[in-house]
Amino acid sequence: MFEKLIDNSMAKSPWIFHINAGSCNGCDIELVSVLTPRYDAERLGFRLTGTPRQADIVVVSGPITLQTRDRLVRTLAQVPEPRVVVSLGSCPRSGNVFKGSYAIDGPLEKYTHVDVSVGGCTPKPEAIIAALAKATEILKEKRKEMHK
Amino acid sequence: MLPYLKKAVTNLFKKPSTEAFPAGDPPKAAEGYRGRIHYDPTKCMNCGMCLRVCAPQCMHRDIEKLENGDQKVTFTFDMTSCTFCAMCADFCSSHAITMTDDYMIVGTKLEDFLVTGTMIKKAPPKPKFTPEQIAEMKAKAEAAKKAKAEAAQNG
Amino acid sequence: MMAVNYIGSFALIALGLYCMVAKHNLIKVIIGMGLVDYGTNLLIVSVGFNPGGTAPIFTIAELTRESFFVDPVPQALTLTSIVIGACMTAMSLSLVIKLREQYGTLDTRKIRRLNG
Amino acid sequence: MNVLLSSLFHVLIFPGLLFCVVMGVLLSGLDRIWVARMQRRVGPPLLQSWYDFLKCCGKETIVPRHAKKAVYFAAPVVGFAALISISLFLPIAGGKPAYSGTADLVVILYLLTLVSVCTIVGASASGSPFAGVGLSREMVAMISYELPFVLVILAVSRAILAPGDSLNNIFSLQAIADYQAANGPLITRWALIPAAIAMLFVIPCEVGMHPFDVAEAETEICEGTLAEYSGPPLAVFRLTHMVKMFIMTALFCVLFLGGITTGIAVLDVILFVLFCLILTFLTMSLPHGACARFKVEQVFKFYWTVVAGLAALSLILVWLGL
Amino acid sequence: MNTFLNNFPILAIMILFVGAFVTSLVGRRSALARNGVVLVSMTAALAMMLALVKPVLLDGQIITYWLGNWEPVEGWAFGICLEVDALSLFFGLIVTVAVFVSGVYSFTYMNHDDSLVNYYTLFLMLSGSVLGLVLSGDLFNIFVMVEIMTFTAVALTAFRNTYEGALEGALKYLVVGSLGSTSLLVGIAMLYSQLHTLNLAQISALIPGQGANPVIIAAFAFLFMGFATKAFLFPFQPLAADAHAVAPASISLMISGVLTKCGVYGIIRLCYVLYENLNQPLVQYLVTGFGAVSMFICVTMAFNQHNFKRLLAFHSISQVGYVITAVGLGSALGVSAGLYHAMNHTIFKGLLFLTAGAVQHQTGSLDLDSLGGLSKRMPRTTLLFLIGAASISGLPPFNGFASKWMIYQAAFQRGAATGNFFFLFVCIVALITSVLTLASFIKVAQSVFFGQLPEQYKEVKEVPLAMRIPMWILAVLCIVTGLFPTQVQNYLLLPATSAAFNAANYIDQAMGLGYAAAHGIATGGVAGLMVSDCWNPTSWLMLLFCITCAVAIVALLASPNDLKDAHISSCDEQAEVLDAKYESFFSGEESVYSQVGGSDLFWGFKHNWRKYFSYMHDWHSGIVNDYTLYGVVAIAFVLLACIILL
């Protein structure tokens, strides 16, 4: 009977867990700047958590280098069920300028279904906020299917 | 012990400096911001410079031969692979590629990120005469010139 | 005159304690324990001494009003205390023998695996 | 029968579950807003903590391989129950406490210890190395705030003890409430001012608020004690964290601001809530907005020297009969 | 009242000694016979003690039994008497219950060892001598029983002599133990020199007449230090640590649960019945001071131990420190709190030692740094350990809480009544020690039972049922005495405390009526004691009720039924699915074995106190001479203090 209530609150308090799969830290700084006073994602209930166990939205940044590949896969597996994967910037989706290099191992699509992507080599915080907002809707949809 | 106590308390009474983005429309990007690529197929002359100069090879060109020798060229720019360095825009001599200031490159499917444009590259105009005709015309011209020269001498 | 006994016993005890505290050889420590024990035995015996009293061995017939004995109870105590002292020494020596086998030395400064 | 009914009411509604949860959510929401405003940002909506709780309830619970399932699930619930039963001992808004045994303060002290122990045993049962580090830090934090907390309790119970008094129930909250009803809140006795200040410092460390939240430091040790928790157990742990804010501020009000009552029950409760809000701002939001997280041994050194000194000072003053 | 009941005390002691003798005879041939004899003698002694409960505790009678029927002649006691009043029966009960539990435990625990005949002979001798000490009413008889107790305890400590350090621990125990016995003997000799009698009742009648006779006061100092050695108080606590670390678990239970209680019994008998001088402030300071110092030092020492049993040993001394502090307060509530804590201590410390024994029996190691995650393989032992740890650290529903709460109450009350800072300081030290106890037991829980299971203990199995039964007996006792403090107070503690205060009745029973009055001993007594009813069943029900409604809410919110299975997904042991989902989060790394436990816990606390900890580490140097030196210095200090100030 609380299901509808829980679904709404799922969209209202999405917690972000950030995985840096070898990124140049441009996107990482942008993601963290989303929580600063200027852009303040906390208005929408976002909160950066330390463990995948407490994460709803997993934000991946950086081309999946060989070193981070199995760590990425292992961490993604440890996120509890209704979860959404957001790829930040161009690298996860296509490997950006590192495409074809020996050190990276393919787009993020190979490992999980990427729900929302943000283009831009360091996307602007507003773009990230828009993406995260879209991610919360998808989260809500997933939660609905989960208990239907 | 609490160095920023005064700052914290005074901030309490100031207006929060947060943008109202999700509420209002997204603020305009800075002037000259290298955002999403805009491709104007009409200006493009399929010289391929952008392809050569693009580091992440985010462009893809496929050429389709039409019956009258024209080429139907479609360019697809993959925004998720572009680094927005605007090299293509600089090298494009016909300024077909320009960088807009649209930074909202957000999407769920791949198609949201593709900028495509197709142009028909006219085949170069066929010479009106075939090479034999040209040879003929040349021979006629020389004959006429010779005839005029003899007329001038006779005259 | 009685003071000599008491001084003697406390001297013995003090000597024994010095031996237990200062000596680093286990055998000497056990000798110290023995000395302390003899000191206390001497103390208990001398507690029960009444000057001029005879040995408390008598038959009911000889028991008269003015027969004056030495107090027998401390002597009984001393007997048990001597027995206890003896088996204490015996047990500690057996422990020392086993320790010598295990640790290879009798120096207390080396037998200190249980510390901290 | 009405004893059962009234105890049901006490447990479930007024000083018990509902009141505590509502107050906890309110205080936690306000705290996050105040901290945001201090950083000149808008801050989350008021009921954000409630949404967090509901969302966690909706999530899947993954029990890791090294975890001990029984203790993993029991720890949050027992901790939460112990916390709620503390609220039964508190004479909220000057009224009679729902349940007053003889020496409530020691019982409250130990129930608070039980709550922290449940967090620690829960972390230990989840078997993750981060949780191991988290529980060791939580224990050090507990040791550090226990000394001043004890000194404050001794000072307060000595203060209300008139010389000729019967020495039987010394640590009882009822006696404290009566004393304050008779001659004004304890904070007005100047000998107890250092104890009140010490208590103000103890509250954030006990609750685990930002400057002293060495146990659940998200950045350094990945959520510390809650590293392996997800779903409903995590929801209960976060609810315990919220309700603890209310319980500790309520305890301060009961100990030091007891006597201020206006007679009308509803008005008293509102006054009580107002005190709790002010206290939350003073003790938890302000330090959170103003300074960064302490290191573990700094927390310990700070509490055992400065705060314990304050409490001991007031204990000595009270002991000399001032 | 020369009923058969009258000679139960001597019968109980004799049965145990005869049992020892018979086991050594019968034991050679068959193990079953040996175990049978041991079991019979233990249960007989326990039954007799329980039979005595009705007359002595409830009706307040005092049973005296003159050995060899040497009744006192015209007011002068010659014979040796056993005098069982409520106080000694209280301790007698603790002793027999602990003996029974430890005996049953050792049937299965010792099956790895050989030459069990000697073990059981010594074991029965130990229990017989301890029971004799508690029941006897004659001073020299107490000394003899103390000697037997020390010898058997030393022999049993060194029972597993191949074990590393066993002989060393036994030798140190013997050497410093002999120091304590000698001081006891010197005290008795001094007393005898002045009073010419050894009967406790008569001594307590004659002492007030002596007034400030220096020899009597010196005797008090020696006797106090003798009993303090047996209770392993402050300067003697390294002995206990060494002895426990190496002794088998059932013997550690005996040493910590029973031997220390005999030291406590001796001190109570000495201060309350013989000298009745605990109303003088100096003696209160002395006894409470000793208790507080040993309480604090032992808990901090226990804080960074690496051996499970050595940690438990230090804790048992710190809990005995609690008891001595409570007893030293001199108030009725203090003594009853002390007795209550003594009983609780034997129960939960016994339980903890048995769990330590179970861990050693299954994994073979006791090192806190190398164990871990045993809760997966030994779930019931973990539950028992948690019960023991919860009660020793004084968490509400368990028995530690009730007795510790009474100790704080008594200390604070004493402080408030007399108005001096010493008792307040003691109360604060007591509260801080209780937190540190909780800290070190959380350390043990994390490094032994929870956390990750190392490779070599993968196949560890649960302890056989025969070993768990005694543990369950103690666990149930833990919970029962914790839940009903009022009943325990009225039936057990009140008679024992009034017996301690009412020396006159003790004297009259032994020496004939009117003897006490003739020597001007006021008939003290104890009015009804205010008791910690704050934790009676109704509040316990309240907490249970809160738990159920909390669980209901979470279950309701979280999981509609179809989501149930998908919702709580935990990996079952059999299908060791190596899916990373159930690995613990290692920030992405392969989850290697990385147990956070043992000595690297509580870094913040240890870092701040590192100078203190390193000093204390060196203080326990392990050299026999140092320990003897500490003992001698302590005896000298107490002697001087008594003579000058008393």
Coordinates of C-alpha atoms in Angstrom, one line a residue, chain D residues 82-307:
Chain D
A82 CA 16.3 1.1 22.4
L83 CA 16.2 4.6 21.1
I84 CA 12.4 4.8 21.1
S85 CA 12.3 3.3 24.6
I86 CA 14.6 6.2 25.8
S87 CA 11.9 8.7 24.8
L88 CA 9.5 6.9 27.2
F89 CA 11.8 7.9 30.1
L90 CA 11.9 11.6 29.2
P91 CA 9.4 13.9 30.9
I92 CA 8.8 15.8 27.6
A93 CA 7.5 19.4 28.1
G94 CA 7.5 19.2 31.8
G95 CA 4.8 16.4 31.9
K96 CA 5.1 13.2 33.7
P97 CA 7.4 10.8 31.8
A98 CA 5.6 7.8 30.3
Y99 CA 7.6 5.4 32.4
S100 CA 9.7 6.4 35.3
G101 CA 11.7 3.8 37.2
T102 CA 13.9 4.9 40.0
A103 CA 17.2 5.8 38.3
D104 CA 16.3 6.8 34.8
L105 CA 19.5 8.7 34.0
V106 CA 21.7 5.6 34.3
V107 CA 19.2 3.7 32.3
I108 CA 19.2 6.4 29.6
L109 CA 23.0 6.4 29.6
Y110 CA 23.1 2.7 29.0
L111 CA 20.3 2.7 26.4
L112 CA 22.3 5.3 24.5
T113 CA 25.3 3.0 24.8
L114 CA 23.0 0.1 23.6
V115 CA 22.1 2.1 20.5
S116 CA 25.8 2.8 19.6
V117 CA 26.6 -0.9 20.4
C118 CA 23.9 -2.0 17.9
T119 CA 25.5 0.2 15.2
I120 CA 28.9 -1.3 16.0
V121 CA 27.7 -4.9 16.1
G122 CA 25.8 -4.3 12.9
A123 CA 28.9 -3.0 11.2
S124 CA 30.9 -5.8 12.6
A125 CA 28.4 -8.4 11.4
S126 CA 28.5 -7.0 7.9
G127 CA 32.1 -8.2 7.6
S128 CA 33.5 -5.4 5.4
P129 CA 36.9 -3.9 6.2
F130 CA 35.5 -0.4 5.9
A131 CA 33.0 -1.3 8.5
G132 CA 35.8 -2.6 10.7
V133 CA 37.5 0.8 10.6
G134 CA 34.2 2.5 11.0
L135 CA 33.3 0.6 14.1
S136 CA 36.7 1.2 15.7
R137 CA 36.2 4.9 15.1
E138 CA 32.7 4.8 16.4
M139 CA 33.9 3.1 19.6
V140 CA 36.6 5.8 20.1
A141 CA 34.0 8.5 19.6
M142 CA 31.8 6.7 22.1
I143 CA 34.7 6.6 24.7
S144 CA 35.4 10.2 24.1
Y145 CA 31.9 11.6 24.7
E146 CA 31.1 9.2 27.5
L147 CA 33.4 10.9 30.1
P148 CA 31.9 14.4 29.8
F149 CA 28.4 12.9 29.5
V150 CA 28.9 11.1 32.8
L151 CA 30.4 14.1 34.5
V152 CA 27.4 16.2 33.4
I153 CA 24.9 13.6 34.7
L154 CA 26.8 13.5 38.1
A155 CA 26.9 17.2 38.3
V156 CA 23.1 17.6 37.6
S157 CA 22.1 14.9 40.0
R158 CA 24.4 16.3 42.7
A159 CA 23.0 19.8 42.1
I160 CA 19.4 18.8 42.7
L161 CA 20.4 17.0 46.0
A162 CA 19.5 19.2 48.9
P163 CA 21.7 18.3 51.9
G164 CA 19.0 16.6 53.9
D165 CA 17.6 14.8 51.0
S166 CA 16.8 11.1 51.0
L167 CA 19.6 9.5 49.0
N168 CA 17.6 6.8 47.5
N169 CA 16.7 7.8 44.0
I170 CA 19.6 10.0 43.1
F171 CA 19.7 9.6 39.3
S172 CA 16.0 10.0 38.7
L173 CA 14.7 12.3 36.0
Q174 CA 11.5 12.7 38.0
A175 CA 13.5 14.4 40.8
I176 CA 15.2 16.7 38.3
A177 CA 11.9 17.7 36.8
D178 CA 10.3 18.4 40.2
Y179 CA 13.4 20.4 41.3
Q180 CA 13.2 22.5 38.1
A181 CA 9.5 23.0 38.4
A182 CA 10.1 24.2 41.9
N183 CA 12.9 26.7 41.5
G184 CA 13.5 27.4 37.8
P185 CA 15.5 25.7 35.1
L186 CA 18.9 24.4 36.1
I187 CA 20.7 26.5 33.5
T188 CA 20.1 29.5 35.7
R189 CA 22.3 28.1 38.4
W190 CA 25.6 29.6 37.4
A191 CA 27.6 26.6 38.8
L192 CA 25.9 24.4 36.1
I193 CA 26.7 26.7 33.2
P194 CA 30.0 24.9 32.3
A195 CA 28.1 21.6 32.5
A196 CA 25.5 22.9 30.1
I197 CA 28.2 24.0 27.6
A198 CA 29.8 20.6 27.9
M199 CA 26.5 19.0 27.2
L200 CA 26.1 21.2 24.1
F201 CA 29.4 19.8 22.9
V202 CA 28.4 16.2 23.7
I203 CA 25.3 16.3 21.6
P204 CA 26.9 16.5 18.1
C205 CA 29.4 13.8 18.9
E206 CA 26.7 11.5 20.4
V207 CA 24.5 11.9 17.4
G208 CA 27.4 11.7 14.9
M209 CA 26.9 15.0 13.2
H210 CA 29.3 16.5 10.7
P211 CA 32.3 17.8 12.5
F212 CA 32.4 14.7 14.7
D213 CA 31.0 12.0 12.4
V214 CA 34.2 10.2 12.2
A215 CA 32.3 6.9 12.1
E216 CA 30.2 7.5 9.0
A217 CA 32.8 9.5 7.1
E218 CA 31.5 9.0 3.5
T219 CA 34.6 10.3 1.8
E220 CA 37.4 8.6 3.8
I221 CA 36.0 5.2 4.7
C222 CA 33.0 4.9 2.4
E223 CA 30.2 5.4 4.8
G224 CA 32.2 3.6 7.6
T225 CA 29.8 1.5 9.7
L226 CA 27.1 1.5 7.1
A227 CA 29.4 0.4 4.2
E228 CA 27.5 -2.9 3.5
Y229 CA 24.0 -1.8 4.4
S230 CA 21.3 -1.2 1.7
G231 CA 17.5 -1.3 1.7
P232 CA 15.3 -1.4 4.8
P233 CA 18.1 -2.0 7.4
L234 CA 19.9 1.1 6.0
A235 CA 16.6 2.9 6.3
V236 CA 16.2 2.0 9.9
F237 CA 19.8 3.1 10.7
R238 CA 19.3 6.5 9.1
L239 CA 16.0 6.8 10.9
T240 CA 17.9 6.0 14.2
H241 CA 20.4 8.8 13.3
M242 CA 17.5 11.3 12.8
V243 CA 15.6 10.3 15.9
K244 CA 18.8 10.5 17.9
M245 CA 19.0 14.2 17.0
F246 CA 15.7 14.7 18.7
I247 CA 16.4 12.5 21.7
M248 CA 19.6 14.2 22.5
T249 CA 18.2 17.7 22.2
A250 CA 15.2 16.6 24.3
L251 CA 17.5 15.2 26.9
F252 CA 19.3 18.6 27.1
C253 CA 16.0 20.4 27.4
V254 CA 14.9 18.0 30.2
L255 CA 18.1 18.3 32.1
F256 CA 18.7 22.0 31.8
L257 CA 15.6 23.8 30.6
G258 CA 13.0 21.9 32.6
G259 CA 11.0 24.5 34.6
I260 CA 9.7 26.7 31.8
T261 CA 6.1 25.6 31.4
T262 CA 3.0 27.6 30.7
G263 CA 0.5 25.1 32.0
I264 CA -1.4 24.4 28.7
A265 CA -0.2 21.1 27.4
V266 CA -0.2 21.9 23.7
L267 CA 1.7 25.1 24.3
D268 CA 4.3 23.3 26.4
V269 CA 4.9 20.8 23.6
I270 CA 5.3 23.6 21.1
L271 CA 7.7 25.4 23.4
F272 CA 9.6 22.2 23.8
V273 CA 9.8 21.7 20.1
L274 CA 11.0 25.3 19.7
F275 CA 13.8 24.6 22.2
C276 CA 14.8 21.5 20.3
L277 CA 15.0 23.5 17.1
I278 CA 17.2 26.2 18.6
L279 CA 19.4 23.6 20.1
T280 CA 19.7 21.7 16.9
F281 CA 20.8 24.8 15.1
L282 CA 23.2 25.7 17.8
T283 CA 24.9 22.4 18.3
M284 CA 24.6 20.6 15.0
S285 CA 24.0 23.0 12.1
L286 CA 26.4 25.7 13.2
P287 CA 29.5 23.5 13.7
H288 CA 28.5 21.6 10.5
G289 CA 28.5 24.8 8.5
A290 CA 31.5 26.3 10.1
C291 CA 34.3 23.6 10.3
A292 CA 35.6 20.5 8.6
R293 CA 35.5 17.0 9.9
F294 CA 37.8 16.1 12.9
K295 CA 40.4 13.4 12.9
V296 CA 39.7 10.5 15.3
E297 CA 42.4 11.3 17.8
Q298 CA 41.6 15.0 17.6
V299 CA 38.0 14.1 18.6
F300 CA 39.2 12.1 21.5
K301 CA 41.8 14.7 22.7
F302 CA 39.2 17.5 22.4
Y303 CA 36.5 15.7 24.4
W304 CA 38.8 14.4 27.1
T305 CA 40.5 17.7 27.7
V306 CA 38.3 20.7 26.9
V307 CA 34.8 19.3 27.3

